[in-house]
mmCIF file of C-alpha atoms in Angstrom:
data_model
loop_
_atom_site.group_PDB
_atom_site.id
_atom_site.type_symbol
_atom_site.label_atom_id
_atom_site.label_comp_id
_atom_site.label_asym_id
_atom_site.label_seq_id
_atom_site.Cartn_x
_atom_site.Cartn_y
_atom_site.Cartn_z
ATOM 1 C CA UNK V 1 9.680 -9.788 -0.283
ATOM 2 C CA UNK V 2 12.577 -8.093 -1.896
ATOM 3 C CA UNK V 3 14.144 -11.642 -2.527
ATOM 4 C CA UNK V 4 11.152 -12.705 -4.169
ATOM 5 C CA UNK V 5 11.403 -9.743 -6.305
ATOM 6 C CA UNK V 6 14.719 -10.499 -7.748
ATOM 7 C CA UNK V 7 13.479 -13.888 -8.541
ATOM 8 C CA UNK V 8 10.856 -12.690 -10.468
ATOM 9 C CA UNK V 9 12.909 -10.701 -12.253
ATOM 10 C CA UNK V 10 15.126 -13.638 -13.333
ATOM 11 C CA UNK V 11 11.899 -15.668 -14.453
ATOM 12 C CA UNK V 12 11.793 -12.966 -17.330
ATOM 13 C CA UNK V 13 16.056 -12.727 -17.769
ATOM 14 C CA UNK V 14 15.986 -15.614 -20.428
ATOM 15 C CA UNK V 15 19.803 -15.542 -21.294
ATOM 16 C CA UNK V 16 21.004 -16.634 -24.720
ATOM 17 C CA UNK V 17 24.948 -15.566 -24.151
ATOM 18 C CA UNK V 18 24.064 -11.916 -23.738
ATOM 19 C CA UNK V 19 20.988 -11.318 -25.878
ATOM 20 C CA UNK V 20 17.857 -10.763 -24.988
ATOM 21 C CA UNK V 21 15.273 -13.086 -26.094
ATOM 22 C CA UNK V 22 11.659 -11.729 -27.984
ATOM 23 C CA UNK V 23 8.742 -12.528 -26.520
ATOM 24 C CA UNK V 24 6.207 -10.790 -28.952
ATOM 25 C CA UNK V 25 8.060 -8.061 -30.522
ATOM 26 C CA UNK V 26 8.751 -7.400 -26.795
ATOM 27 C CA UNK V 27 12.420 -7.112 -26.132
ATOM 28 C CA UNK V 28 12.898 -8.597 -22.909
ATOM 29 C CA UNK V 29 16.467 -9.302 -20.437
ATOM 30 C CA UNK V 30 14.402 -7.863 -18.098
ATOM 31 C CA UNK V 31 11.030 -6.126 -17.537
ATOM 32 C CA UNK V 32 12.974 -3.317 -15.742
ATOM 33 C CA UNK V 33 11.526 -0.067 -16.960
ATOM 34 C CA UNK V 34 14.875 0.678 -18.720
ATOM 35 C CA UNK V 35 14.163 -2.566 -20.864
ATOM 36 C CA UNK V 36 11.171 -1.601 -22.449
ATOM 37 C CA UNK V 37 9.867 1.598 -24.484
ATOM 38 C CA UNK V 38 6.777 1.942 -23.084
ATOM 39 C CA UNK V 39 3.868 4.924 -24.749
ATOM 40 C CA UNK V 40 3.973 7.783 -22.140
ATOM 41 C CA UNK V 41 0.457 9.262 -21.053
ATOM 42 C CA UNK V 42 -1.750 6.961 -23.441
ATOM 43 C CA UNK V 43 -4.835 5.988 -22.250
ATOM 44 C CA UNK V 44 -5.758 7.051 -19.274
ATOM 45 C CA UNK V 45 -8.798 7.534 -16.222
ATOM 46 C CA UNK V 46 -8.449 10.266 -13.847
ATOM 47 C CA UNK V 47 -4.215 9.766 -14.165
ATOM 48 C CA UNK V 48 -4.623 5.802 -13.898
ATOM 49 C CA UNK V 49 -3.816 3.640 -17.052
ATOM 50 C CA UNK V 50 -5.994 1.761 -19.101
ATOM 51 C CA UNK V 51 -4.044 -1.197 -20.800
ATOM 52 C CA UNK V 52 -5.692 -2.844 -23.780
ATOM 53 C CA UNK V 53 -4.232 -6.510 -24.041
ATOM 54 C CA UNK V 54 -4.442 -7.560 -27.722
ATOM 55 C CA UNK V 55 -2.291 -10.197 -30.121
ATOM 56 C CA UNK V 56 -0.813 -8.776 -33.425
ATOM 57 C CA UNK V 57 -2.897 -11.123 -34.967
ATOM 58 C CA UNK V 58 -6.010 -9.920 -33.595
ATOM 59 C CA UNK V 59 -6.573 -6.450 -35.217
ATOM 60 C CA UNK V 60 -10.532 -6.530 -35.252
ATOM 61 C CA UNK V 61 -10.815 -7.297 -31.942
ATOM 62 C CA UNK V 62 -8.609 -4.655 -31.372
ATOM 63 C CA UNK V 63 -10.763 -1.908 -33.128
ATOM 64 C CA UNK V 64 -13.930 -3.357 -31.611
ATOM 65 C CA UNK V 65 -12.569 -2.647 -27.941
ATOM 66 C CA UNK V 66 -11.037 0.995 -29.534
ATOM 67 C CA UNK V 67 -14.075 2.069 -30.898
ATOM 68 C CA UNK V 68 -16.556 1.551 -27.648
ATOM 69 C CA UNK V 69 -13.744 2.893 -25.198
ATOM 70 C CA UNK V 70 -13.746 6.211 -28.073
ATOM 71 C CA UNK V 71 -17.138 6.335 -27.414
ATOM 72 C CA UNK V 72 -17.142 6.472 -23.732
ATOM 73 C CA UNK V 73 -14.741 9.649 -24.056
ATOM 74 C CA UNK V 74 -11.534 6.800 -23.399
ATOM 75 C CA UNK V 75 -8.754 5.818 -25.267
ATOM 76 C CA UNK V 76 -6.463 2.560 -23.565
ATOM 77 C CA UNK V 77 -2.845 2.105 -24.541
ATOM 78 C CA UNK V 78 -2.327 -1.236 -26.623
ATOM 79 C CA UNK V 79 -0.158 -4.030 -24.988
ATOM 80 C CA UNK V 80 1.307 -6.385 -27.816
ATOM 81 C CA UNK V 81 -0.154 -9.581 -26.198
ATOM 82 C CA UNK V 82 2.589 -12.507 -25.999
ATOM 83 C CA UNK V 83 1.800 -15.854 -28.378
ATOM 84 C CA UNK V 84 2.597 -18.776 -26.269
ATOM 85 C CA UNK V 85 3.276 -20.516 -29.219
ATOM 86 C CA UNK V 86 6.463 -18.976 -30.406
ATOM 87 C CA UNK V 87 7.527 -18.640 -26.950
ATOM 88 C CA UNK V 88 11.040 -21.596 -26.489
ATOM 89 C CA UNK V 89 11.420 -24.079 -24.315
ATOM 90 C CA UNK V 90 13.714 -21.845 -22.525
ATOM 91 C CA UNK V 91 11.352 -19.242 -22.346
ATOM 92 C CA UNK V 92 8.619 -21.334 -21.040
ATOM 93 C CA UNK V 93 11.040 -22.927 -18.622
ATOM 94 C CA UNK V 94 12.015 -19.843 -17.370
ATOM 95 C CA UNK V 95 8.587 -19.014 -16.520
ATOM 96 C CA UNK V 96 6.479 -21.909 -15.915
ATOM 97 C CA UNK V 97 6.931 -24.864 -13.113
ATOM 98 C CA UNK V 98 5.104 -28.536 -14.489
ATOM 99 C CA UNK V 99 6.270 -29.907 -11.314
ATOM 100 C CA UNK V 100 4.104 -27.643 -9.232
ATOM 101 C CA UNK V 101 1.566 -28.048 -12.287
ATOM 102 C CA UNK V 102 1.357 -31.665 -12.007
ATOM 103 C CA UNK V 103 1.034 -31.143 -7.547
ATOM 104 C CA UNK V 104 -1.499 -28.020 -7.764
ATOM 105 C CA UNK V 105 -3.419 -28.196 -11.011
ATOM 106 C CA UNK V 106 -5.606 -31.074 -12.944
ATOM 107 C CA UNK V 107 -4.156 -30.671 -15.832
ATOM 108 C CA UNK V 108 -0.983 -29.449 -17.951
ATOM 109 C CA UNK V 109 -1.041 -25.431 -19.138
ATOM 110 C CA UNK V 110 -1.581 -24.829 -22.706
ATOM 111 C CA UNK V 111 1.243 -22.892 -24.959
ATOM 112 C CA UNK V 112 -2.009 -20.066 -25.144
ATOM 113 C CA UNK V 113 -2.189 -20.227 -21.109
ATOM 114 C CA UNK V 114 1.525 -19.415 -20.461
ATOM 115 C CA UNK V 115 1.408 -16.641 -23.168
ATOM 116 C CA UNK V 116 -2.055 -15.277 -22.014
ATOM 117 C CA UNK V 117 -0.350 -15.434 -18.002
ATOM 118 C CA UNK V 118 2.828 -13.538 -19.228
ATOM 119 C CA UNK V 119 1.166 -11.199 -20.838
ATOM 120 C CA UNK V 120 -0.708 -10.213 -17.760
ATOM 121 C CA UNK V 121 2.488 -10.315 -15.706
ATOM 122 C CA UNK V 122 4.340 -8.442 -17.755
ATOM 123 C CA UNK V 123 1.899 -5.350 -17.047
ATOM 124 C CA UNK V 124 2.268 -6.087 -13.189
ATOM 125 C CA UNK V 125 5.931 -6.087 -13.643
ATOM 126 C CA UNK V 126 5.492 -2.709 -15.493
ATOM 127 C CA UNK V 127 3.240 -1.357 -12.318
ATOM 128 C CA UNK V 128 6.128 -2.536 -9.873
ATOM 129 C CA UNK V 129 9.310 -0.703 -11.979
ATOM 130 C CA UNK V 130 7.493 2.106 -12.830
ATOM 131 C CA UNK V 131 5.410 3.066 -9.534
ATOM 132 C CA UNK V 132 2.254 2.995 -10.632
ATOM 133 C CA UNK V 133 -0.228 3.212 -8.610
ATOM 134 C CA UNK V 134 -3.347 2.170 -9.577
ATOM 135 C CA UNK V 135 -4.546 0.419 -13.430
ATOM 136 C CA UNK V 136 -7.109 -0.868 -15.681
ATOM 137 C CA UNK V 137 -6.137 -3.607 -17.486
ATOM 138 C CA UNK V 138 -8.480 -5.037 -20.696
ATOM 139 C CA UNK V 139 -8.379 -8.141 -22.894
ATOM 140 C CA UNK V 140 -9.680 -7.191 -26.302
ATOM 141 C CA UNK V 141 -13.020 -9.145 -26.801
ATOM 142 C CA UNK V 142 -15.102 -6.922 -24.849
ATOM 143 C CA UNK V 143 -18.549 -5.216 -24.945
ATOM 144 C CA UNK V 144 -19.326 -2.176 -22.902
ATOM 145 C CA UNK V 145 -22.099 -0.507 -21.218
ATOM 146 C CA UNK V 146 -22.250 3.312 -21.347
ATOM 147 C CA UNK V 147 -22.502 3.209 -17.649
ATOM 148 C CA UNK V 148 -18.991 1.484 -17.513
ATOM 149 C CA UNK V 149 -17.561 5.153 -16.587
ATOM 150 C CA UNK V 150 -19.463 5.221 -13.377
ATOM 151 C CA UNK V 151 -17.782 2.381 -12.518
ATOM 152 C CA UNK V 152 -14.366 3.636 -13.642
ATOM 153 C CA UNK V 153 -15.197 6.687 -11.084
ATOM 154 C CA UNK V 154 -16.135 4.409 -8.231
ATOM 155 C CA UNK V 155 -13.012 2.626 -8.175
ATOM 156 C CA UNK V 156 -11.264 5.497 -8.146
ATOM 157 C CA UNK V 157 -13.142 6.506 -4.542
ATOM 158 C CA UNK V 158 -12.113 3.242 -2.685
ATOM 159 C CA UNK V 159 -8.661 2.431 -0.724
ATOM 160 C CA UNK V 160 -7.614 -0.364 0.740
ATOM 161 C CA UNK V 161 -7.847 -3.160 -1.724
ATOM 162 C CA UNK V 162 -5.796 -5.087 -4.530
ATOM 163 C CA UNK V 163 -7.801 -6.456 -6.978
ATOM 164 C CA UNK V 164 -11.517 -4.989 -8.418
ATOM 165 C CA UNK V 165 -12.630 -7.683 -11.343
ATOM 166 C CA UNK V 166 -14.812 -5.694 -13.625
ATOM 167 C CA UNK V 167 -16.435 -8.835 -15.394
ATOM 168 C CA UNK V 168 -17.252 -12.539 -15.073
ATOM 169 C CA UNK V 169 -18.501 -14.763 -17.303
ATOM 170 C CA UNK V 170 -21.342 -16.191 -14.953
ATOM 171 C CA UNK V 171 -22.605 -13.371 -13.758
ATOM 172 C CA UNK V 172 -21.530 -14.155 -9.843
ATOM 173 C CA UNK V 173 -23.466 -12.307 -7.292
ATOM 174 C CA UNK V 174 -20.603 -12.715 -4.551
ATOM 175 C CA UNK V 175 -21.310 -13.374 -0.586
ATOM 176 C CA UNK V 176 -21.176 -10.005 1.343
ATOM 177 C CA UNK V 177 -22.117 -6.715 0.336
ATOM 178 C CA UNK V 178 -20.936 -2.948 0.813
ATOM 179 C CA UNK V 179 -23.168 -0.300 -0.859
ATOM 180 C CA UNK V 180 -21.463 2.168 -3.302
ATOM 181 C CA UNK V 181 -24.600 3.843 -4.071
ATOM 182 C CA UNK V 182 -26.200 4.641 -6.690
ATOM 183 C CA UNK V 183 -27.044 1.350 -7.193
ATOM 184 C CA UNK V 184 -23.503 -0.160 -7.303
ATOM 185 C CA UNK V 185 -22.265 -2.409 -4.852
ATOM 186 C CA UNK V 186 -18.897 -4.200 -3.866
ATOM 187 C CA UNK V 187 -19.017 -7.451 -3.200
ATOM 188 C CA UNK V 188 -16.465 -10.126 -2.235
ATOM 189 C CA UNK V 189 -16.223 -14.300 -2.765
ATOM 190 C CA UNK V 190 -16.211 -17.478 -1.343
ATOM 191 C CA UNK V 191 -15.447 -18.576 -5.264
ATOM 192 C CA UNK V 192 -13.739 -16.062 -7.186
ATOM 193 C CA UNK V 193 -15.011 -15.326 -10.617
ATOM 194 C CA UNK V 194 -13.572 -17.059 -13.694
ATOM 195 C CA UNK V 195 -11.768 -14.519 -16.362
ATOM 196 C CA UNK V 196 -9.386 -11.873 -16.476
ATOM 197 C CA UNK V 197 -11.364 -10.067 -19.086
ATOM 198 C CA UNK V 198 -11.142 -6.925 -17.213
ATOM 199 C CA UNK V 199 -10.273 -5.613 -13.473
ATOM 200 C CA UNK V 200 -8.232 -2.693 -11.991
ATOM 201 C CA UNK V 201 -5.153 -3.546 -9.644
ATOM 202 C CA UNK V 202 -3.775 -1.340 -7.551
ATOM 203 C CA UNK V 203 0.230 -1.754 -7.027
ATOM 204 C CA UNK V 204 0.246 -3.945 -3.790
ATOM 205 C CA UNK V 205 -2.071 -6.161 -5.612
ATOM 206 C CA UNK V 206 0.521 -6.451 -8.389
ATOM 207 C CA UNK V 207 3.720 -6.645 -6.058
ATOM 208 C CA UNK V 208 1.357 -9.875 -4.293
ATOM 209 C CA UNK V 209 0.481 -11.462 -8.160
ATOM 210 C CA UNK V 210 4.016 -11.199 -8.699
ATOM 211 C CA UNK V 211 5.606 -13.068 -5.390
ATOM 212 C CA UNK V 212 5.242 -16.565 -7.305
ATOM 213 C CA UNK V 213 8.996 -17.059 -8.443
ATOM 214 C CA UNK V 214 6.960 -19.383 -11.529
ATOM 215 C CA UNK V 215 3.708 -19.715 -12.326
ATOM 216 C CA UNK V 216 1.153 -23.593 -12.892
ATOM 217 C CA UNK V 217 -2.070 -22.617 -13.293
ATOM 218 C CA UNK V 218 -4.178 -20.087 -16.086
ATOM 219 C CA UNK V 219 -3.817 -16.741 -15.087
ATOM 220 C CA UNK V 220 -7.769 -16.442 -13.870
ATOM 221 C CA UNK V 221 -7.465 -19.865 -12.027
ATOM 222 C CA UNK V 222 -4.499 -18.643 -9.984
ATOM 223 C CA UNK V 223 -7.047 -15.667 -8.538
ATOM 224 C CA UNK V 224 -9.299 -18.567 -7.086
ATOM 225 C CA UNK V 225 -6.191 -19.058 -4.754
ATOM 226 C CA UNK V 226 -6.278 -15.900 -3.206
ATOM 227 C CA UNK V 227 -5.101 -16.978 0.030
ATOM 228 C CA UNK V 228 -1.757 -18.008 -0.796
ATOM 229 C CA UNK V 229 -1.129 -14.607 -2.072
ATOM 230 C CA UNK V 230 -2.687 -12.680 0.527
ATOM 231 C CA UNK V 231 -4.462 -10.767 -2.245
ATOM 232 C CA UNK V 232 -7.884 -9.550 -1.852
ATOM 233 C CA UNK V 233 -10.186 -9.625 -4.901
ATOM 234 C CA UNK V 234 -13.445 -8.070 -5.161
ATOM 235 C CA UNK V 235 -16.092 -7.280 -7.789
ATOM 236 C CA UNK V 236 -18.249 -4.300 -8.486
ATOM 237 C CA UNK V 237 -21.920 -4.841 -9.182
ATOM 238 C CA UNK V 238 -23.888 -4.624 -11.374
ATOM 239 C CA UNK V 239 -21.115 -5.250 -14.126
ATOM 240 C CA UNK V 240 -20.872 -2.736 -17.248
ATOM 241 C CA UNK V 241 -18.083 -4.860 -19.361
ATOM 242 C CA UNK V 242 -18.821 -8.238 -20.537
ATOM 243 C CA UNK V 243 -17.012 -10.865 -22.806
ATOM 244 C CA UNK V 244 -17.737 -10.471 -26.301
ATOM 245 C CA UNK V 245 -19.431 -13.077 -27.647
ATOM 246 C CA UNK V 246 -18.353 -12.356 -31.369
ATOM 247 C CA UNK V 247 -15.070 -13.786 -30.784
ATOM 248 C CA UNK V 248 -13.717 -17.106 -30.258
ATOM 249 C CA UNK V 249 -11.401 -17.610 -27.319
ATOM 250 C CA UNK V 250 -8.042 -17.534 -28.696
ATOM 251 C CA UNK V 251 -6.704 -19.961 -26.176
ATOM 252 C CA UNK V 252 -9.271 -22.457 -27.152
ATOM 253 C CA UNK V 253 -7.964 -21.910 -30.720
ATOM 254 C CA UNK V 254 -4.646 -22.482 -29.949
ATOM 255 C CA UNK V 255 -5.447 -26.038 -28.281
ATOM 256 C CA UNK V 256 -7.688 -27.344 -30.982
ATOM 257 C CA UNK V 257 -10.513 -26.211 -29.311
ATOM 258 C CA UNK V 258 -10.443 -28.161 -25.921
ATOM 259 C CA UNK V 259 -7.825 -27.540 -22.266
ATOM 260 C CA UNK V 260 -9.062 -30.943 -21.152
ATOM 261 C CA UNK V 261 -5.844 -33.235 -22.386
ATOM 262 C CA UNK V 262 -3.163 -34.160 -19.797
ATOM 263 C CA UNK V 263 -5.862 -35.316 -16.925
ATOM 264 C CA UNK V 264 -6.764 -37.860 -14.618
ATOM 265 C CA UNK V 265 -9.662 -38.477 -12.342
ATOM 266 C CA UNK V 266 -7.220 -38.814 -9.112
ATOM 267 C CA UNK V 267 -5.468 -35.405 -10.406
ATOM 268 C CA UNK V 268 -8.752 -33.782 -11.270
ATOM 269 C CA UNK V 269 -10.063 -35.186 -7.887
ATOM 270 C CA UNK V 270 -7.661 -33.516 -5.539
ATOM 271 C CA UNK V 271 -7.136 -30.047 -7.584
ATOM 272 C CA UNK V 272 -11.633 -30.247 -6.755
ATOM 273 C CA UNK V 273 -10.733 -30.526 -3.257
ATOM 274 C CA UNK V 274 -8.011 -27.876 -2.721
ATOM 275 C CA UNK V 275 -10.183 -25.759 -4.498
ATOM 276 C CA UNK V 276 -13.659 -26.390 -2.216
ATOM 277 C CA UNK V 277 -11.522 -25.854 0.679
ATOM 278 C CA UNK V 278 -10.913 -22.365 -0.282
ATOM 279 C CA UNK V 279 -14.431 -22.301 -0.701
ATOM 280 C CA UNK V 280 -15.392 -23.898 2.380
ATOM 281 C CA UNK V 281 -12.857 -21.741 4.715
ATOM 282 C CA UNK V 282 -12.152 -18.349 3.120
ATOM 283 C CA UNK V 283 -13.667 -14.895 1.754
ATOM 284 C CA UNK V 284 -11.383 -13.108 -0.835
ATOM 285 C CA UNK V 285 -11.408 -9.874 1.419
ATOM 286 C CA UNK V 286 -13.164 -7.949 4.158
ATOM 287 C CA UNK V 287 -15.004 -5.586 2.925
ATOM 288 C CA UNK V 288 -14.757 -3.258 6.380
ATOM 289 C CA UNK V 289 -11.172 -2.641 5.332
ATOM 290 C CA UNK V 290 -12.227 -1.046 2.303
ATOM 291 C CA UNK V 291 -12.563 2.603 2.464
ATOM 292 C CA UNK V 292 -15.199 4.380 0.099
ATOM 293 C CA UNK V 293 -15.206 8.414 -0.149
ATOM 294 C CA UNK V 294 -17.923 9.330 -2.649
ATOM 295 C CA UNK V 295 -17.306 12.459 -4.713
ATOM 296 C CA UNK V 296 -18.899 15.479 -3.770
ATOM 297 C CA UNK V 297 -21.012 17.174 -5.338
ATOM 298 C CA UNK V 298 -19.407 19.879 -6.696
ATOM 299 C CA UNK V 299 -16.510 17.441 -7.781
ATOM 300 C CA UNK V 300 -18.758 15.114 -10.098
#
């Protein structure tokens, strides 16, 4: 494991000579906490972070997500989302592997896929250096539920998992059940949700999302593949943050509108099959290894 730390760390050590490169205003040789000037005790639940992903370019969405969080009693600390456009070839080299891409995925990653999957890693790099044990992590076209703090609360009473997705854009109802009460409900997957609109992550989820050396497929498609990670991904039911459907995907923007060029039915055929076999043969976690200790009384 330690070996396939140090390799991770060298997918973000882009070396030009010996400057760092930019990736987004984001100084990076490394994403070692002495690297980068992260906001101290910003945005927080209960002690755990709340990290807001959002592009420069993006300021409205940015202000929509600020404004329901501020009325929820939260505030989330901004991440400057990286542009896979103005990322190098270097950069994306140093990242991204086509030739694993062309074996495990249907089609090529967009320049808004690698910057939307770095961005994400970059914050489980930041959980890694800096210790942390437990986040929330946010895109920025969101719409909340007032009851979206209950479920902030009930994560905070469960052990023994990586991954808790806090939103899906087909409403999933998952395969088994384990009752949170008051009407909430964990559930876990044959098919793992599409969308990394929101989830929390606890630091051995991270240290597992980071164990790829390089990355091939979009960030959400990668959790469908649970089992080569040995990461366990739940959701919590009935969901209280949903996709915000004032806002155009900015990844679809940034590829004209469509992620369907590069394919073939043969490559399309066996990334189906690999991907029903998961299906066919695997849960994404068993939910009698997750520990839930309500509140009491006096504490809520």
């Amino acid at each position: 494991m330690q070996k396939n730390f140090l390799s991770m760390r060298s997918v973000f050590r882009v070396i030009a000579g010996k400057k760092a490169l930019s990736l987004e205003g984001v100084q990076v040789k490394s994403l070692h906490r002495s690297r980068i000037k992260w906001k101290k005790n910003m945005g927080q639940f209960a002690g755990y972070p709340i990290w807001l992903i959002n592009l420069d370019s993006n300021p409205e969405r940015y202000e929509s997500a600020k404004k329901q969080l501020h009325k929820l009693g939260l505030d989330a600390e901004r991440f400057s989302a990286i542009y896979g456009k103005n990322l190098s070839q270097a950069e994306v080299a140093a990242c991204y592997d086509p030739a694993l891409n062309q074996k495990k995925f249907r089609r090529p990653l967009s320049p808004g896929e690698i910057g939307c999957y770095l961005s994400h890693r970059t914050l489980w790099q930041r959980m890694v250096d800096e210790n942390i044990a437990m986040a929330f992590i946010l895109e920025d076209d969101i719409d909340l539920e007032p009851e979206f703090l209950t479920v902030l609360e009930k994560i905070t009473q469960l052990k023994h998992w990586d991954m808790i997705k806090l939103a899906d854009d087909r409403a999933g109802t998952g395969e088994q059940k384990k009752d949170l009460g008051d009407g909430y409900t964990l559930v876990n997957f044959a098919k793992v949700p599409n969308c990394t609109t929101a989830y929390a992550l606890t630091l051995e989820g991270a240290k597992k999302l980071l164990s790829r050396p390089k990355f091939f497929r979009p960030v959400d498609v990668d959790l469908q593949f649970y089992p080569e990670l040995n990461l366990t991904v739940y959701s919590m039911l009935p969901y209280r943050l949903w996709s915000a459907s004032c806002f155009e995907s900015e990844i679809d923007k940034m590829s004209g509108g469509t992620r369907k060029g590069g394919t073939s039915f043969w490559r399309n055929l066996k990334y189906r099959f690999q991907l029903k076999s998961i299906r066919n043969n695997h849960l994404s976690g068993d939910l009698s290894q997750v520990q839930f200790t309500p509140a009491k009384q006096d504490e809520v």
